[in-house]
């Protein structure tokens, strides 16, 4: 599926797609729309990244 196909299927704006490509935060509503369009679970489309521990 192309990004444009996903954008249309999920009812997203071009700005939403661009922000995702830039690694910016997106809303849970947007994630839910993507999951519905892809017929998948939210854990299939997100990955939790831990911050590196700070050393004093």
mmCIF file with all atom_site columns, N, CA and C in Angstrom:
data_model
loop_
_atom_site.group_PDB
_atom_site.id
_atom_site.type_symbol
_atom_site.label_atom_id
_atom_site.label_alt_id
_atom_site.label_comp_id
_atom_site.label_asym_id
_atom_site.label_entity_id
_atom_site.label_seq_id
_atom_site.pdbx_PDB_ins_code
_atom_site.Cartn_x
_atom_site.Cartn_y
_atom_site.Cartn_z
_atom_site.occupancy
_atom_site.B_iso_or_equiv
_atom_site.pdbx_formal_charge
_atom_site.auth_seq_id
_atom_site.auth_comp_id
_atom_site.auth_asym_id
_atom_site.auth_atom_id
_atom_site.pdbx_PDB_model_num
ATOM 1   N N  . UNK A 1 1  ? 0.846  -1.175 0.000  1.00 0.00 ? 1  UNK A N  1
ATOM 2   C CA . UNK A 1 1  ? 0.000  0.000  0.000  1.00 0.00 ? 1  UNK A CA 1
ATOM 3   C C  . UNK A 1 1  ? 0.894  1.241  0.000  1.00 0.00 ? 1  UNK A C  1
ATOM 4   N N  . UNK A 1 2  ? 0.590  2.152  -0.876 1.00 0.00 ? 2  UNK A N  1
ATOM 5   C CA . UNK A 1 2  ? 1.331  3.416  -0.927 1.00 0.00 ? 2  UNK A CA 1
ATOM 6   C C  . UNK A 1 2  ? 0.839  4.350  0.180  1.00 0.00 ? 2  UNK A C  1
ATOM 7   N N  . UNK A 1 3  ? 1.662  5.322  0.523  1.00 0.00 ? 3  UNK A N  1
ATOM 8   C CA . UNK A 1 3  ? 1.259  6.301  1.540  1.00 0.00 ? 3  UNK A CA 1
ATOM 9   C C  . UNK A 1 3  ? -0.031 7.002  1.144  1.00 0.00 ? 3  UNK A C  1
ATOM 10  N N  . UNK A 1 4  ? -0.163 7.316  -0.131 1.00 0.00 ? 4  UNK A N  1
ATOM 11  C CA . UNK A 1 4  ? -1.367 7.997  -0.605 1.00 0.00 ? 4  UNK A CA 1
ATOM 12  C C  . UNK A 1 4  ? -2.599 7.106  -0.432 1.00 0.00 ? 4  UNK A C  1
ATOM 13  N N  . UNK A 1 5  ? -2.443 5.802  -0.680 1.00 0.00 ? 5  UNK A N  1
ATOM 14  C CA . UNK A 1 5  ? -3.551 4.863  -0.485 1.00 0.00 ? 5  UNK A CA 1
ATOM 15  C C  . UNK A 1 5  ? -3.962 4.816  0.987  1.00 0.00 ? 5  UNK A C  1
ATOM 16  N N  . UNK A 1 6  ? -2.970 4.769  1.880  1.00 0.00 ? 6  UNK A N  1
ATOM 17  C CA . UNK A 1 6  ? -3.250 4.765  3.316  1.00 0.00 ? 6  UNK A CA 1
ATOM 18  C C  . UNK A 1 6  ? -3.922 6.068  3.727  1.00 0.00 ? 6  UNK A C  1
ATOM 19  N N  . UNK A 1 7  ? -3.427 7.169  3.216  1.00 0.00 ? 7  UNK A N  1
ATOM 20  C CA . UNK A 1 7  ? -3.996 8.471  3.547  1.00 0.00 ? 7  UNK A CA 1
ATOM 21  C C  . UNK A 1 7  ? -5.482 8.517  3.206  1.00 0.00 ? 7  UNK A C  1
ATOM 22  N N  . UNK A 1 8  ? -5.826 8.042  2.041  1.00 0.00 ? 8  UNK A N  1
ATOM 23  C CA . UNK A 1 8  ? -7.223 8.052  1.607  1.00 0.00 ? 8  UNK A CA 1
ATOM 24  C C  . UNK A 1 8  ? -8.052 7.066  2.423  1.00 0.00 ? 8  UNK A C  1
ATOM 25  N N  . UNK A 1 9  ? -7.542 5.841  2.608  1.00 0.00 ? 9  UNK A N  1
ATOM 26  C CA . UNK A 1 9  ? -8.287 4.804  3.331  1.00 0.00 ? 9  UNK A CA 1
ATOM 27  C C  . UNK A 1 9  ? -8.553 5.194  4.778  1.00 0.00 ? 9  UNK A C  1
ATOM 28  N N  . UNK A 1 10 ? -7.594 5.888  5.406  1.00 0.00 ? 10 UNK A N  1
ATOM 29  C CA . UNK A 1 10 ? -7.727 6.259  6.812  1.00 0.00 ? 10 UNK A CA 1
ATOM 30  C C  . UNK A 1 10 ? -8.320 7.655  6.989  1.00 0.00 ? 10 UNK A C  1
ATOM 31  N N  . UNK A 1 11 ? -8.534 8.363  5.907  1.00 0.00 ? 11 UNK A N  1
ATOM 32  C CA . UNK A 1 11 ? -9.081 9.713  5.998  1.00 0.00 ? 11 UNK A CA 1
ATOM 33  C C  . UNK A 1 11 ? -8.118 10.698 6.630  1.00 0.00 ? 11 UNK A C  1
ATOM 34  N N  . UNK A 1 12 ? -6.835 10.567 6.308  1.00 0.00 ? 12 UNK A N  1
ATOM 35  C CA . UNK A 1 12 ? -5.810 11.436 6.875  1.00 0.00 ? 12 UNK A CA 1
ATOM 36  C C  . UNK A 1 12 ? -5.498 12.582 5.926  1.00 0.00 ? 12 UNK A C  1
ATOM 37  N N  . UNK A 1 13 ? -4.913 13.635 6.472  1.00 0.00 ? 13 UNK A N  1
ATOM 38  C CA . UNK A 1 13 ? -4.481 14.753 5.640  1.00 0.00 ? 13 UNK A CA 1
ATOM 39  C C  . UNK A 1 13 ? -3.042 14.513 5.186  1.00 0.00 ? 13 UNK A C  1
ATOM 40  N N  . UNK A 1 14 ? -2.636 15.255 4.179  1.00 0.00 ? 14 UNK A N  1
ATOM 41  C CA . UNK A 1 14 ? -1.247 15.145 3.732  1.00 0.00 ? 14 UNK A CA 1
ATOM 42  C C  . UNK A 1 14 ? -0.291 15.610 4.828  1.00 0.00 ? 14 UNK A C  1
ATOM 43  N N  . UNK A 1 15 ? -0.716 16.576 5.641  1.00 0.00 ? 15 UNK A N  1
ATOM 44  C CA . UNK A 1 15 ? 0.123  17.037 6.757  1.00 0.00 ? 15 UNK A CA 1
ATOM 45  C C  . UNK A 1 15 ? 0.333  15.936 7.787  1.00 0.00 ? 15 UNK A C  1
ATOM 46  N N  . UNK A 1 16 ? -0.707 15.147 8.061  1.00 0.00 ? 16 UNK A N  1
ATOM 47  C CA . UNK A 1 16 ? -0.565 14.046 9.020  1.00 0.00 ? 16 UNK A CA 1
ATOM 48  C C  . UNK A 1 16 ? 0.471  13.041 8.518  1.00 0.00 ? 16 UNK A C  1
ATOM 49  N N  . UNK A 1 17 ? 0.396  12.695 7.243  1.00 0.00 ? 17 UNK A N  1
ATOM 50  C CA . UNK A 1 17 ? 1.350  11.752 6.656  1.00 0.00 ? 17 UNK A CA 1
ATOM 51  C C  . UNK A 1 17 ? 2.763  12.336 6.708  1.00 0.00 ? 17 UNK A C  1
ATOM 52  N N  . UNK A 1 18 ? 2.904  13.614 6.378  1.00 0.00 ? 18 UNK A N  1
ATOM 53  C CA . UNK A 1 18 ? 4.215  14.269 6.408  1.00 0.00 ? 18 UNK A CA 1
ATOM 54  C C  . UNK A 1 18 ? 4.789  14.277 7.816  1.00 0.00 ? 18 UNK A C  1
ATOM 55  N N  . UNK A 1 19 ? 3.970  14.572 8.814  1.00 0.00 ? 19 UNK A N  1
ATOM 56  C CA . UNK A 1 19 ? 4.440  14.595 10.201 1.00 0.00 ? 19 UNK A CA 1
ATOM 57  C C  . UNK A 1 19 ? 4.895  13.219 10.660 1.00 0.00 ? 19 UNK A C  1
ATOM 58  N N  . UNK A 1 20 ? 4.183  12.179 10.258 1.00 0.00 ? 20 UNK A N  1
ATOM 59  C CA . UNK A 1 20 ? 4.611  10.822 10.610 1.00 0.00 ? 20 UNK A CA 1
ATOM 60  C C  . UNK A 1 20 ? 5.969  10.525 9.985  1.00 0.00 ? 20 UNK A C  1
ATOM 61  N N  . UNK A 1 21 ? 6.165  10.948 8.743  1.00 0.00 ? 21 UNK A N  1
ATOM 62  C CA . UNK A 1 21 ? 7.438  10.732 8.063  1.00 0.00 ? 21 UNK A CA 1
ATOM 63  C C  . UNK A 1 21 ? 8.588  11.465 8.723  1.00 0.00 ? 21 UNK A C  1
ATOM 64  N N  . UNK A 1 22 ? 8.276  12.560 9.408  1.00 0.00 ? 22 UNK A N  1
ATOM 65  C CA . UNK A 1 22 ? 9.292  13.347 10.115 1.00 0.00 ? 22 UNK A CA 1
ATOM 66  C C  . UNK A 1 22 ? 9.490  12.872 11.547 1.00 0.00 ? 22 UNK A C  1
ATOM 67  N N  . UNK A 1 23 ? 8.757  11.831 11.946 1.00 0.00 ? 23 UNK A N  1
ATOM 68  C CA . UNK A 1 23 ? 8.897  11.304 13.301 1.00 0.00 ? 23 UNK A CA 1
ATOM 69  C C  . UNK A 1 23 ? 8.200  12.123 14.361 1.00 0.00 ? 23 UNK A C  1
ATOM 70  N N  . UNK A 1 24 ? 7.277  12.984 13.955 1.00 0.00 ? 24 UNK A N  1
ATOM 71  C CA . UNK A 1 24 ? 6.547  13.801 14.927 1.00 0.00 ? 24 UNK A CA 1
ATOM 72  C C  . UNK A 1 24 ? 5.436  12.980 15.574 1.00 0.00 ? 24 UNK A C  1
ATOM 73  N N  . UNK A 1 25 ? 5.004  13.435 16.742 1.00 0.00 ? 25 UNK A N  1
ATOM 74  C CA . UNK A 1 25 ? 3.931  12.759 17.463 1.00 0.00 ? 25 UNK A CA 1
ATOM 75  C C  . UNK A 1 25 ? 2.626  12.850 16.685 1.00 0.00 ? 25 UNK A C  1
ATOM 76  N N  . UNK A 1 26 ? 1.838  11.780 16.764 1.00 0.00 ? 26 UNK A N  1
ATOM 77  C CA . UNK A 1 26 ? 0.508  11.779 16.168 1.00 0.00 ? 26 UNK A CA 1
ATOM 78  C C  . UNK A 1 26 ? -0.484 11.347 17.234 1.00 0.00 ? 26 UNK A C  1
ATOM 79  N N  . UNK A 1 27 ? -1.723 11.671 17.039 1.00 0.00 ? 27 UNK A N  1
ATOM 80  C CA . UNK A 1 27 ? -2.744 11.397 18.052 1.00 0.00 ? 27 UNK A CA 1
ATOM 81  C C  . UNK A 1 27 ? -3.166 9.929  18.040 1.00 0.00 ? 27 UNK A C  1
ATOM 82  N N  . UNK A 1 28 ? -3.772 9.523  19.145 1.00 0.00 ? 28 UNK A N  1
ATOM 83  C CA . UNK A 1 28 ? -4.320 8.167  19.237 1.00 0.00 ? 28 UNK A CA 1
ATOM 84  C C  . UNK A 1 28 ? -5.444 7.990  18.223 1.00 0.00 ? 28 UNK A C  1
ATOM 85  N N  . UNK A 1 29 ? -6.188 9.056  17.961 1.00 0.00 ? 29 UNK A N  1
ATOM 86  C CA . UNK A 1 29 ? -7.259 8.980  16.962 1.00 0.00 ? 29 UNK A CA 1
ATOM 87  C C  . UNK A 1 29 ? -6.678 8.652  15.585 1.00 0.00 ? 29 UNK A C  1
ATOM 88  N N  . UNK A 1 30 ? -5.566 9.281  15.250 1.00 0.00 ? 30 UNK A N  1
ATOM 89  C CA . UNK A 1 30 ? -4.915 9.010  13.968 1.00 0.00 ? 30 UNK A CA 1
ATOM 90  C C  . UNK A 1 30 ? -4.429 7.573  13.916 1.00 0.00 ? 30 UNK A C  1
ATOM 91  N N  . UNK A 1 31 ? -3.823 7.105  15.000 1.00 0.00 ? 31 UNK A N  1
ATOM 92  C CA . UNK A 1 31 ? -3.378 5.711  15.055 1.00 0.00 ? 31 UNK A CA 1
ATOM 93  C C  . UNK A 1 31 ? -4.550 4.752  14.895 1.00 0.00 ? 31 UNK A C  1
ATOM 94  N N  . UNK A 1 32 ? -5.659 5.060  15.531 1.00 0.00 ? 32 UNK A N  1
ATOM 95  C CA . UNK A 1 32 ? -6.844 4.208  15.425 1.00 0.00 ? 32 UNK A CA 1
ATOM 96  C C  . UNK A 1 32 ? -7.350 4.165  13.986 1.00 0.00 ? 32 UNK A C  1
ATOM 97  N N  . UNK A 1 33 ? -7.330 5.293  13.298 1.00 0.00 ? 33 UNK A N  1
ATOM 98  C CA . UNK A 1 33 ? -7.780 5.334  11.904 1.00 0.00 ? 33 UNK A CA 1
ATOM 99  C C  . UNK A 1 33 ? -6.866 4.503  11.009 1.00 0.00 ? 33 UNK A C  1
ATOM 100 N N  . UNK A 1 34 ? -5.567 4.584  11.267 1.00 0.00 ? 34 UNK A N  1
ATOM 101 C CA . UNK A 1 34 ? -4.604 3.796  10.496 1.00 0.00 ? 34 UNK A CA 1
ATOM 102 C C  . UNK A 1 34 ? -4.845 2.311  10.723 1.00 0.00 ? 34 UNK A C  1
ATOM 103 N N  . UNK A 1 35 ? -5.030 1.929  11.984 1.00 0.00 ? 35 UNK A N  1
ATOM 104 C CA . UNK A 1 35 ? -5.275 0.523  12.309 1.00 0.00 ? 35 UNK A CA 1
ATOM 105 C C  . UNK A 1 35 ? -6.554 0.018  11.656 1.00 0.00 ? 35 UNK A C  1
ATOM 106 N N  . UNK A 1 36 ? -7.582 0.830  11.664 1.00 0.00 ? 36 UNK A N  1
ATOM 107 C CA . UNK A 1 36 ? -8.837 0.430  11.031 1.00 0.00 ? 36 UNK A CA 1
ATOM 108 C C  . UNK A 1 36 ? -8.638 0.248  9.529  1.00 0.00 ? 36 UNK A C  1
ATOM 109 N N  . UNK A 1 37 ? -7.911 1.160  8.905  1.00 0.00 ? 37 UNK A N  1
ATOM 110 C CA . UNK A 1 37 ? -7.664 1.070  7.463  1.00 0.00 ? 37 UNK A CA 1
ATOM 111 C C  . UNK A 1 37 ? -6.828 -0.154 7.109  1.00 0.00 ? 37 UNK A C  1
ATOM 112 N N  . UNK A 1 38 ? -5.891 -0.511 7.995  1.00 0.00 ? 38 UNK A N  1
ATOM 113 C CA . UNK A 1 38 ? -5.013 -1.657 7.751  1.00 0.00 ? 38 UNK A CA 1
ATOM 114 C C  . UNK A 1 38 ? -5.550 -2.957 8.334  1.00 0.00 ? 38 UNK A C  1
ATOM 115 N N  . UNK A 1 39 ? -6.673 -2.863 9.066  1.00 0.00 ? 39 UNK A N  1
ATOM 116 C CA . UNK A 1 39 ? -7.269 -4.030 9.718  1.00 0.00 ? 39 UNK A CA 1
ATOM 117 C C  . UNK A 1 39 ? -6.237 -4.730 10.610 1.00 0.00 ? 39 UNK A C  1
ATOM 118 N N  . UNK A 1 40 ? -5.629 -3.938 11.507 1.00 0.00 ? 40 UNK A N  1
ATOM 119 C CA . UNK A 1 40 ? -4.611 -4.486 12.391 1.00 0.00 ? 40 UNK A CA 1
ATOM 120 C C  . UNK A 1 40 ? -4.757 -3.893 13.785 1.00 0.00 ? 40 UNK A C  1
ATOM 121 N N  . UNK A 1 41 ? -3.971 -4.402 14.709 1.00 0.00 ? 41 UNK A N  1
ATOM 122 C CA . UNK A 1 41 ? -3.948 -3.938 16.090 1.00 0.00 ? 41 UNK A CA 1
ATOM 123 C C  . UNK A 1 41 ? -2.948 -2.790 16.220 1.00 0.00 ? 41 UNK A C  1
ATOM 124 N N  . UNK A 1 42 ? -3.174 -1.924 17.181 1.00 0.00 ? 42 UNK A N  1
ATOM 125 C CA . UNK A 1 42 ? -2.293 -0.769 17.369 1.00 0.00 ? 42 UNK A CA 1
ATOM 126 C C  . UNK A 1 42 ? -0.844 -1.184 17.632 1.00 0.00 ? 42 UNK A C  1
ATOM 127 N N  . UNK A 1 43 ? -0.637 -2.315 18.290 1.00 0.00 ? 43 UNK A N  1
ATOM 128 C CA . UNK A 1 43 ? 0.727  -2.768 18.566 1.00 0.00 ? 43 UNK A CA 1
ATOM 129 C C  . UNK A 1 43 ? 1.448  -3.230 17.307 1.00 0.00 ? 43 UNK A C  1
ATOM 130 N N  . UNK A 1 44 ? 0.708  -3.419 16.219 1.00 0.00 ? 44 UNK A N  1
ATOM 131 C CA . UNK A 1 44 ? 1.326  -3.774 14.944 1.00 0.00 ? 44 UNK A CA 1
ATOM 132 C C  . UNK A 1 44 ? 1.936  -2.559 14.243 1.00 0.00 ? 44 UNK A C  1
ATOM 133 N N  . UNK A 1 45 ? 1.556  -1.353 14.658 1.00 0.00 ? 45 UNK A N  1
ATOM 134 C CA . UNK A 1 45 ? 2.017  -0.154 13.949 1.00 0.00 ? 45 UNK A CA 1
ATOM 135 C C  . UNK A 1 45 ? 2.850  0.795  14.801 1.00 0.00 ? 45 UNK A C  1
ATOM 136 N N  . UNK A 1 46 ? 3.012  0.506  16.092 1.00 0.00 ? 46 UNK A N  1
ATOM 137 C CA . UNK A 1 46 ? 3.834  1.381  16.927 1.00 0.00 ? 46 UNK A CA 1
ATOM 138 C C  . UNK A 1 46 ? 4.964  0.594  17.564 1.00 0.00 ? 46 UNK A C  1
ATOM 139 N N  . UNK A 1 47 ? 5.993  1.309  17.934 1.00 0.00 ? 47 UNK A N  1
ATOM 140 C CA . UNK A 1 47 ? 7.127  0.727  18.636 1.00 0.00 ? 47 UNK A CA 1
ATOM 141 C C  . UNK A 1 47 ? 7.513  1.680  19.751 1.00 0.00 ? 47 UNK A C  1
ATOM 142 N N  . UNK A 1 48 ? 7.646  1.162  20.949 1.00 0.00 ? 48 UNK A N  1
ATOM 143 C CA . UNK A 1 48 ? 8.023  1.977  22.093 1.00 0.00 ? 48 UNK A CA 1
ATOM 144 C C  . UNK A 1 48 ? 9.537  2.127  22.115 1.00 0.00 ? 48 UNK A C  1
ATOM 145 N N  . UNK A 1 49 ? 9.996  3.363  22.132 1.00 0.00 ? 49 UNK A N  1
ATOM 146 C CA . UNK A 1 49 ? 11.427 3.635  22.219 1.00 0.00 ? 49 UNK A CA 1
ATOM 147 C C  . UNK A 1 49 ? 11.724 4.243  23.576 1.00 0.00 ? 49 UNK A C  1
ATOM 148 N N  . UNK A 1 50 ? 12.634 3.640  24.287 1.00 0.00 ? 50 UNK A N  1
ATOM 149 C CA . UNK A 1 50 ? 13.032 4.117  25.606 1.00 0.00 ? 50 UNK A CA 1
ATOM 150 C C  . UNK A 1 50 ? 14.141 5.148  25.451 1.00 0.00 ? 50 UNK A C  1
ATOM 151 N N  . UNK A 1 51 ? 14.085 6.207  26.250 1.00 0.00 ? 51 UNK A N  1
ATOM 152 C CA . UNK A 1 51 ? 15.171 7.179  26.277 1.00 0.00 ? 51 UNK A CA 1
ATOM 153 C C  . UNK A 1 51 ? 16.378 6.542  26.945 1.00 0.00 ? 51 UNK A C  1
ATOM 154 N N  . UNK A 1 52 ? 17.555 6.940  26.502 1.00 0.00 ? 52 UNK A N  1
ATOM 155 C CA . UNK A 1 52 ? 18.776 6.454  27.123 1.00 0.00 ? 52 UNK A CA 1
ATOM 156 C C  . UNK A 1 52 ? 18.852 6.999  28.547 1.00 0.00 ? 52 UNK A C  1
ATOM 157 N N  . UNK A 1 53 ? 19.270 6.169  29.515 1.00 0.00 ? 53 UNK A N  1
ATOM 158 C CA . UNK A 1 53 ? 19.387 6.674  30.889 1.00 0.00 ? 53 UNK A CA 1
ATOM 159 C C  . UNK A 1 53 ? 20.458 7.760  30.963 1.00 0.00 ? 53 UNK A C  1
ATOM 160 N N  . UNK A 1 54 ? 20.170 8.766  31.782 1.00 0.00 ? 54 UNK A N  1
ATOM 161 C CA . UNK A 1 54 ? 21.119 9.865  31.961 1.00 0.00 ? 54 UNK A CA 1
ATOM 162 C C  . UNK A 1 54 ? 22.138 9.475  33.018 1.00 0.00 ? 54 UNK A C  1
ATOM 163 N N  . UNK A 1 55 ? 23.388 9.739  32.722 1.00 0.00 ? 55 UNK A N  1
ATOM 164 C CA . UNK A 1 55 ? 24.464 9.461  33.677 1.00 0.00 ? 55 UNK A CA 1
ATOM 165 C C  . UNK A 1 55 ? 24.933 10.773 34.279 1.00 0.00 ? 55 UNK A C  1
ATOM 166 N N  . UNK A 1 56 ? 25.047 10.793 35.600 1.00 0.00 ? 56 UNK A N  1
ATOM 167 C CA . UNK A 1 56 ? 25.500 12.017 36.282 1.00 0.00 ? 56 UNK A CA 1
ATOM 168 C C  . UNK A 1 56 ? 26.991 12.056 36.407 1.00 0.00 ? 56 UNK A C  1
#
